[in-house]
């Protein structure tokens, strides 16, 4: 997403250290040409796919977002589950009970509907309520759009959850 204040995990984001794979949520996203270029420099091919290493598994799961397939990821480690679902129109049921969820906050009090009614982005306030009902333990908003930025600048706050921060470590 081309946020006016927050960089995506793609072009412009700092990549350091070893990179085992590059998982994407939308293989047809607008950032894909630049992501492919960056990934090839690191000898990986970006794709929607499953990743396993030891007791860690990362599994793509469908989300309602656009007219073509889009995905989030269910991340499992011993006794912990995290969700990466930063773009969706409808809260993903498979996020239920996650210890940590990274979620969409493109819209604030109303969803953003794509032209032609083919999906869009959920409203951050709805995501917060849905995550609480789904018993998500910690909610981090990682896809922050202009409506949410304006609301936060006005002093409004999430009823549940927090704004993600670059270079912040999450988890326990």
PDB file of N, CA, C and O in Angstrom, residues 78-132:
ATOM      1  N   UNK A  78       5.188 -23.678  18.398  1.00  0.00           N
ATOM      2  CA  UNK A  78       4.708 -24.399  19.584  1.00  0.00           C
ATOM      3  C   UNK A  78       3.975 -23.472  20.561  1.00  0.00           C
ATOM      4  O   UNK A  78       4.504 -22.444  20.956  1.00  0.00           O
ATOM      5  N   UNK A  79       2.733 -23.788  20.843  1.00  0.00           N
ATOM      6  CA  UNK A  79       1.884 -23.096  21.813  1.00  0.00           C
ATOM      7  C   UNK A  79       1.542 -21.649  21.449  1.00  0.00           C
ATOM      8  O   UNK A  79       1.056 -20.902  22.288  1.00  0.00           O
ATOM      9  N   UNK A  80       1.798 -21.224  20.216  1.00  0.00           N
ATOM     10  CA  UNK A  80       1.492 -19.855  19.797  1.00  0.00           C
ATOM     11  C   UNK A  80       0.951 -19.854  18.370  1.00  0.00           C
ATOM     12  O   UNK A  80       1.353 -20.673  17.543  1.00  0.00           O
ATOM     13  N   UNK A  81       0.053 -18.906  18.103  1.00  0.00           N
ATOM     14  CA  UNK A  81      -0.457 -18.719  16.740  1.00  0.00           C
ATOM     15  C   UNK A  81      -0.547 -17.227  16.457  1.00  0.00           C
ATOM     16  O   UNK A  81      -1.015 -16.450  17.293  1.00  0.00           O
ATOM     17  N   UNK A  82      -0.086 -16.838  15.298  1.00  0.00           N
ATOM     18  CA  UNK A  82      -0.175 -15.449  14.858  1.00  0.00           C
ATOM     19  C   UNK A  82      -0.850 -15.413  13.501  1.00  0.00           C
ATOM     20  O   UNK A  82      -0.859 -16.402  12.762  1.00  0.00           O
ATOM     21  N   UNK A  83      -1.413 -14.269  13.184  1.00  0.00           N
ATOM     22  CA  UNK A  83      -2.110 -14.073  11.920  1.00  0.00           C
ATOM     23  C   UNK A  83      -1.541 -12.838  11.244  1.00  0.00           C
ATOM     24  O   UNK A  83      -1.397 -11.788  11.880  1.00  0.00           O
ATOM     25  N   UNK A  84      -1.219 -12.986   9.980  1.00  0.00           N
ATOM     26  CA  UNK A  84      -0.854 -11.845   9.134  1.00  0.00           C
ATOM     27  C   UNK A  84      -1.981 -11.715   8.123  1.00  0.00           C
ATOM     28  O   UNK A  84      -2.105 -12.517   7.207  1.00  0.00           O
ATOM     29  N   UNK A  85      -2.851 -10.736   8.322  1.00  0.00           N
ATOM     30  CA  UNK A  85      -3.972 -10.499   7.415  1.00  0.00           C
ATOM     31  C   UNK A  85      -4.155  -8.989   7.315  1.00  0.00           C
ATOM     32  O   UNK A  85      -5.016  -8.405   7.967  1.00  0.00           O
ATOM     33  N   UNK A  86      -3.296  -8.359   6.546  1.00  0.00           N
ATOM     34  CA  UNK A  86      -3.259  -6.900   6.525  1.00  0.00           C
ATOM     35  C   UNK A  86      -4.122  -6.276   5.445  1.00  0.00           C
ATOM     36  O   UNK A  86      -4.191  -5.047   5.362  1.00  0.00           O
ATOM     37  N   UNK A  87      -4.790  -7.091   4.644  1.00  0.00           N
ATOM     38  CA  UNK A  87      -5.713  -6.570   3.640  1.00  0.00           C
ATOM     39  C   UNK A  87      -6.907  -7.501   3.543  1.00  0.00           C
ATOM     40  O   UNK A  87      -6.766  -8.644   3.128  1.00  0.00           O
ATOM     41  N   UNK A  88      -8.063  -7.003   3.976  1.00  0.00           N
ATOM     42  CA  UNK A  88      -9.293  -7.790   3.846  1.00  0.00           C
ATOM     43  C   UNK A  88     -10.507  -6.875   3.966  1.00  0.00           C
ATOM     44  O   UNK A  88     -10.438  -5.811   4.569  1.00  0.00           O
ATOM     45  N   UNK A  89     -11.613  -7.341   3.394  1.00  0.00           N
ATOM     46  CA  UNK A  89     -12.883  -6.627   3.480  1.00  0.00           C
ATOM     47  C   UNK A  89     -13.760  -7.226   4.582  1.00  0.00           C
ATOM     48  O   UNK A  89     -14.488  -6.527   5.240  1.00  0.00           O
ATOM     49  N   UNK A  90     -13.640  -8.532   4.754  1.00  0.00           N
ATOM     50  CA  UNK A  90     -14.390  -9.256   5.775  1.00  0.00           C
ATOM     51  C   UNK A  90     -13.399  -9.908   6.735  1.00  0.00           C
ATOM     52  O   UNK A  90     -12.457 -10.575   6.307  1.00  0.00           O
ATOM     53  N   UNK A  91     -13.618  -9.736   8.041  1.00  0.00           N
ATOM     54  CA  UNK A  91     -12.715 -10.298   9.044  1.00  0.00           C
ATOM     55  C   UNK A  91     -12.589 -11.809   8.841  1.00  0.00           C
ATOM     56  O   UNK A  91     -13.592 -12.514   8.749  1.00  0.00           O
ATOM     57  N   UNK A  92     -11.368 -12.339   8.763  1.00  0.00           N
ATOM     58  CA  UNK A  92     -11.186 -13.775   8.513  1.00  0.00           C
ATOM     59  C   UNK A  92     -11.513 -14.635   9.741  1.00  0.00           C
ATOM     60  O   UNK A  92     -10.922 -14.463  10.798  1.00  0.00           O
ATOM     61  N   UNK A  93     -12.437 -15.566   9.563  1.00  0.00           N
ATOM     62  CA  UNK A  93     -12.833 -16.452  10.669  1.00  0.00           C
ATOM     63  C   UNK A  93     -11.660 -17.281  11.180  1.00  0.00           C
ATOM     64  O   UNK A  93     -11.608 -17.623  12.356  1.00  0.00           O
ATOM     65  N   UNK A  94     -10.719 -17.606  10.301  1.00  0.00           N
ATOM     66  CA  UNK A  94      -9.587 -18.449  10.689  1.00  0.00           C
ATOM     67  C   UNK A  94      -8.622 -17.725  11.643  1.00  0.00           C
ATOM     68  O   UNK A  94      -7.698 -18.340  12.168  1.00  0.00           O
ATOM     69  N   UNK A  95      -8.860 -16.444  11.923  1.00  0.00           N
ATOM     70  CA  UNK A  95      -8.013 -15.700  12.867  1.00  0.00           C
ATOM     71  C   UNK A  95      -8.434 -15.924  14.319  1.00  0.00           C
ATOM     72  O   UNK A  95      -7.727 -15.520  15.244  1.00  0.00           O
ATOM     73  N   UNK A  96      -9.550 -16.597  14.520  1.00  0.00           N
ATOM     74  CA  UNK A  96     -10.103 -16.804  15.860  1.00  0.00           C
ATOM     75  C   UNK A  96      -9.063 -17.384  16.824  1.00  0.00           C
ATOM     76  O   UNK A  96      -8.367 -18.329  16.522  1.00  0.00           O
ATOM     77  N   UNK A  97      -8.944 -16.753  17.995  1.00  0.00           N
ATOM     78  CA  UNK A  97      -8.079 -17.258  19.053  1.00  0.00           C
ATOM     79  C   UNK A  97      -6.598 -16.999  18.866  1.00  0.00           C
ATOM     80  O   UNK A  97      -5.782 -17.483  19.655  1.00  0.00           O
ATOM     81  N   UNK A  98      -6.226 -16.209  17.875  1.00  0.00           N
ATOM     82  CA  UNK A  98      -4.796 -15.938  17.644  1.00  0.00           C
ATOM     83  C   UNK A  98      -4.184 -15.198  18.832  1.00  0.00           C
ATOM     84  O   UNK A  98      -4.827 -14.356  19.453  1.00  0.00           O
ATOM     85  N   UNK A  99      -2.948 -15.520  19.128  1.00  0.00           N
ATOM     86  CA  UNK A  99      -2.219 -14.802  20.170  1.00  0.00           C
ATOM     87  C   UNK A  99      -1.867 -13.389  19.699  1.00  0.00           C
ATOM     88  O   UNK A  99      -1.807 -12.454  20.498  1.00  0.00           O
ATOM     89  N   UNK A 100      -1.623 -13.263  18.407  1.00  0.00           N
ATOM     90  CA  UNK A 100      -1.205 -11.990  17.812  1.00  0.00           C
ATOM     91  C   UNK A 100      -1.784 -11.914  16.411  1.00  0.00           C
ATOM     92  O   UNK A 100      -1.736 -12.899  15.665  1.00  0.00           O
ATOM     93  N   UNK A 101      -2.340 -10.759  16.048  1.00  0.00           N
ATOM     94  CA  UNK A 101      -2.871 -10.574  14.702  1.00  0.00           C
ATOM     95  C   UNK A 101      -2.432  -9.231  14.159  1.00  0.00           C
ATOM     96  O   UNK A 101      -2.594  -8.203  14.817  1.00  0.00           O
ATOM     97  N   UNK A 102      -1.861  -9.234  12.955  1.00  0.00           N
ATOM     98  CA  UNK A 102      -1.565  -8.021  12.208  1.00  0.00           C
ATOM     99  C   UNK A 102      -2.706  -7.844  11.226  1.00  0.00           C
ATOM    100  O   UNK A 102      -3.009  -8.756  10.452  1.00  0.00           O
ATOM    101  N   UNK A 103      -3.358  -6.666  11.246  1.00  0.00           N
ATOM    102  CA  UNK A 103      -4.614  -6.514  10.524  1.00  0.00           C
ATOM    103  C   UNK A 103      -4.692  -5.207   9.735  1.00  0.00           C
ATOM    104  O   UNK A 103      -3.881  -4.300   9.887  1.00  0.00           O
ATOM    105  N   UNK A 104      -5.746  -5.142   8.935  1.00  0.00           N
ATOM    106  CA  UNK A 104      -6.065  -4.016   8.069  1.00  0.00           C
ATOM    107  C   UNK A 104      -6.612  -2.842   8.867  1.00  0.00           C
ATOM    108  O   UNK A 104      -7.466  -3.011   9.727  1.00  0.00           O
ATOM    109  N   UNK A 105      -6.130  -1.641   8.577  1.00  0.00           N
ATOM    110  CA  UNK A 105      -6.677  -0.408   9.149  1.00  0.00           C
ATOM    111  C   UNK A 105      -6.712   0.666   8.064  1.00  0.00           C
ATOM    112  O   UNK A 105      -6.460   1.840   8.315  1.00  0.00           O
ATOM    113  N   UNK A 106      -7.001   0.273   6.830  1.00  0.00           N
ATOM    114  CA  UNK A 106      -7.049   1.236   5.737  1.00  0.00           C
ATOM    115  C   UNK A 106      -8.209   2.202   5.923  1.00  0.00           C
ATOM    116  O   UNK A 106      -8.064   3.407   5.745  1.00  0.00           O
ATOM    117  N   UNK A 107      -9.380   1.668   6.284  1.00  0.00           N
ATOM    118  CA  UNK A 107     -10.534   2.507   6.575  1.00  0.00           C
ATOM    119  C   UNK A 107     -10.654   2.718   8.074  1.00  0.00           C
ATOM    120  O   UNK A 107     -10.098   1.946   8.849  1.00  0.00           O
ATOM    121  N   UNK A 108     -11.375   3.743   8.511  1.00  0.00           N
ATOM    122  CA  UNK A 108     -11.533   3.987   9.939  1.00  0.00           C
ATOM    123  C   UNK A 108     -12.913   3.549  10.428  1.00  0.00           C
ATOM    124  O   UNK A 108     -13.056   2.490  11.016  1.00  0.00           O
ATOM    125  N   UNK A 109     -13.943   4.342  10.179  1.00  0.00           N
ATOM    126  CA  UNK A 109     -15.269   4.030  10.710  1.00  0.00           C
ATOM    127  C   UNK A 109     -16.186   3.356   9.695  1.00  0.00           C
ATOM    128  O   UNK A 109     -17.240   2.861  10.060  1.00  0.00           O
ATOM    129  N   UNK A 110     -15.794   3.351   8.438  1.00  0.00           N
ATOM    130  CA  UNK A 110     -16.564   2.619   7.431  1.00  0.00           C
ATOM    131  C   UNK A 110     -15.599   1.914   6.499  1.00  0.00           C
ATOM    132  O   UNK A 110     -14.480   2.378   6.274  1.00  0.00           O
ATOM    133  N   UNK A 111     -16.045   0.785   5.965  1.00  0.00           N
ATOM    134  CA  UNK A 111     -15.180   0.042   5.048  1.00  0.00           C
ATOM    135  C   UNK A 111     -14.935   0.839   3.768  1.00  0.00           C
ATOM    136  O   UNK A 111     -15.715   1.721   3.413  1.00  0.00           O
ATOM    137  N   UNK A 112     -13.866   0.514   3.100  1.00  0.00           N
ATOM    138  CA  UNK A 112     -13.550   1.079   1.791  1.00  0.00           C
ATOM    139  C   UNK A 112     -13.963   0.035   0.765  1.00  0.00           C
ATOM    140  O   UNK A 112     -13.428  -1.078   0.766  1.00  0.00           O
ATOM    141  N   UNK A 113     -14.911   0.377  -0.059  1.00  0.00           N
ATOM    142  CA  UNK A 113     -15.436  -0.567  -1.060  1.00  0.00           C
ATOM    143  C   UNK A 113     -14.800  -0.261  -2.409  1.00  0.00           C
ATOM    144  O   UNK A 113     -14.765   0.885  -2.838  1.00  0.00           O
ATOM    145  N   UNK A 114     -14.254  -1.302  -3.067  1.00  0.00           N
ATOM    146  CA  UNK A 114     -13.653  -1.120  -4.383  1.00  0.00           C
ATOM    147  C   UNK A 114     -14.733  -0.875  -5.433  1.00  0.00           C
ATOM    148  O   UNK A 114     -15.863  -1.347  -5.301  1.00  0.00           O
ATOM    149  N   UNK A 115     -14.374  -0.174  -6.485  1.00  0.00           N
ATOM    150  CA  UNK A 115     -15.277   0.080  -7.604  1.00  0.00           C
ATOM    151  C   UNK A 115     -15.803  -1.242  -8.147  1.00  0.00           C
ATOM    152  O   UNK A 115     -15.062  -2.200  -8.293  1.00  0.00           O
ATOM    153  N   UNK A 116     -17.074  -1.290  -8.416  1.00  0.00           N
ATOM    154  CA  UNK A 116     -17.677  -2.511  -8.932  1.00  0.00           C
ATOM    155  C   UNK A 116     -18.067  -3.493  -7.848  1.00  0.00           C
ATOM    156  O   UNK A 116     -18.546  -4.585  -8.134  1.00  0.00           O
ATOM    157  N   UNK A 117     -17.847  -3.130  -6.574  1.00  0.00           N
ATOM    158  CA  UNK A 117     -18.263  -3.991  -5.478  1.00  0.00           C
ATOM    159  C   UNK A 117     -17.501  -5.297  -5.373  1.00  0.00           C
ATOM    160  O   UNK A 117     -18.042  -6.310  -4.937  1.00  0.00           O
ATOM    161  N   UNK A 118     -16.220  -5.301  -5.757  1.00  0.00           N
ATOM    162  CA  UNK A 118     -15.447  -6.555  -5.767  1.00  0.00           C
ATOM    163  C   UNK A 118     -14.555  -6.709  -4.536  1.00  0.00           C
ATOM    164  O   UNK A 118     -13.546  -7.391  -4.580  1.00  0.00           O
ATOM    165  N   UNK A 119     -14.933  -6.111  -3.439  1.00  0.00           N
ATOM    166  CA  UNK A 119     -14.140  -6.243  -2.217  1.00  0.00           C
ATOM    167  C   UNK A 119     -13.730  -4.883  -1.717  1.00  0.00           C
ATOM    168  O   UNK A 119     -14.366  -3.869  -2.016  1.00  0.00           O
ATOM    169  N   UNK A 120     -12.651  -4.832  -0.953  1.00  0.00           N
ATOM    170  CA  UNK A 120     -12.163  -3.579  -0.409  1.00  0.00           C
ATOM    171  C   UNK A 120     -11.404  -3.808   0.878  1.00  0.00           C
ATOM    172  O   UNK A 120     -10.748  -4.840   1.053  1.00  0.00           O
ATOM    173  N   UNK A 121     -11.514  -2.836   1.772  1.00  0.00           N
ATOM    174  CA  UNK A 121     -10.818  -2.882   3.059  1.00  0.00           C
ATOM    175  C   UNK A 121     -11.828  -2.686   4.186  1.00  0.00           C
ATOM    176  O   UNK A 121     -12.696  -1.817   4.107  1.00  0.00           O
ATOM    177  N   UNK A 122     -11.682  -3.443   5.236  1.00  0.00           N
ATOM    178  CA  UNK A 122     -12.543  -3.309   6.410  1.00  0.00           C
ATOM    179  C   UNK A 122     -12.226  -2.008   7.140  1.00  0.00           C
ATOM    180  O   UNK A 122     -11.127  -1.464   7.015  1.00  0.00           O
ATOM    181  N   UNK A 123     -13.170  -1.528   7.908  1.00  0.00           N
ATOM    182  CA  UNK A 123     -12.957  -0.364   8.769  1.00  0.00           C
ATOM    183  C   UNK A 123     -12.212  -0.807  10.031  1.00  0.00           C
ATOM    184  O   UNK A 123     -12.543  -1.837  10.623  1.00  0.00           O
ATOM    185  N   UNK A 124     -11.231  -0.035  10.435  1.00  0.00           N
ATOM    186  CA  UNK A 124     -10.428  -0.384  11.616  1.00  0.00           C
ATOM    187  C   UNK A 124     -11.291  -0.596  12.854  1.00  0.00           C
ATOM    188  O   UNK A 124     -11.041  -1.507  13.644  1.00  0.00           O
ATOM    189  N   UNK A 125     -12.327   0.239  13.026  1.00  0.00           N
ATOM    190  CA  UNK A 125     -13.191   0.079  14.208  1.00  0.00           C
ATOM    191  C   UNK A 125     -13.923  -1.258  14.175  1.00  0.00           C
ATOM    192  O   UNK A 125     -14.074  -1.909  15.209  1.00  0.00           O
ATOM    193  N   UNK A 126     -14.363  -1.687  12.997  1.00  0.00           N
ATOM    194  CA  UNK A 126     -15.014  -3.002  12.864  1.00  0.00           C
ATOM    195  C   UNK A 126     -14.015  -4.130  13.099  1.00  0.00           C
ATOM    196  O   UNK A 126     -14.344  -5.141  13.722  1.00  0.00           O
ATOM    197  N   UNK A 127     -12.797  -3.956  12.590  1.00  0.00           N
ATOM    198  CA  UNK A 127     -11.758  -4.976  12.789  1.00  0.00           C
ATOM    199  C   UNK A 127     -11.480  -5.144  14.279  1.00  0.00           C
ATOM    200  O   UNK A 127     -11.389  -6.262  14.786  1.00  0.00           O
ATOM    201  N   UNK A 128     -11.378  -4.041  14.998  1.00  0.00           N
ATOM    202  CA  UNK A 128     -11.114  -4.102  16.442  1.00  0.00           C
ATOM    203  C   UNK A 128     -12.222  -4.861  17.168  1.00  0.00           C
ATOM    204  O   UNK A 128     -11.945  -5.739  17.995  1.00  0.00           O
ATOM    205  N   UNK A 129     -13.471  -4.547  16.841  1.00  0.00           N
ATOM    206  CA  UNK A 129     -14.592  -5.246  17.489  1.00  0.00           C
ATOM    207  C   UNK A 129     -14.612  -6.730  17.111  1.00  0.00           C
ATOM    208  O   UNK A 129     -14.822  -7.592  17.963  1.00  0.00           O
ATOM    209  N   UNK A 130     -14.375  -7.025  15.837  1.00  0.00           N
ATOM    210  CA  UNK A 130     -14.373  -8.423  15.385  1.00  0.00           C
ATOM    211  C   UNK A 130     -13.242  -9.208  16.031  1.00  0.00           C
ATOM    212  O   UNK A 130     -13.421 -10.360  16.424  1.00  0.00           O
ATOM    213  N   UNK A 131     -12.072  -8.599  16.142  1.00  0.00           N
ATOM    214  CA  UNK A 131     -10.925  -9.281  16.758  1.00  0.00           C
ATOM    215  C   UNK A 131     -11.200  -9.575  18.232  1.00  0.00           C
ATOM    216  O   UNK A 131     -10.884 -10.657  18.726  1.00  0.00           O
ATOM    217  N   UNK A 132     -11.810  -8.632  18.908  1.00  0.00           N
ATOM    218  CA  UNK A 132     -12.140  -8.856  20.324  1.00  0.00           C
ATOM    219  C   UNK A 132     -13.139 -10.004  20.456  1.00  0.00           C
ATOM    220  O   UNK A 132     -12.984 -10.885  21.299  1.00  0.00           O
TER     221      UNK A 132
END
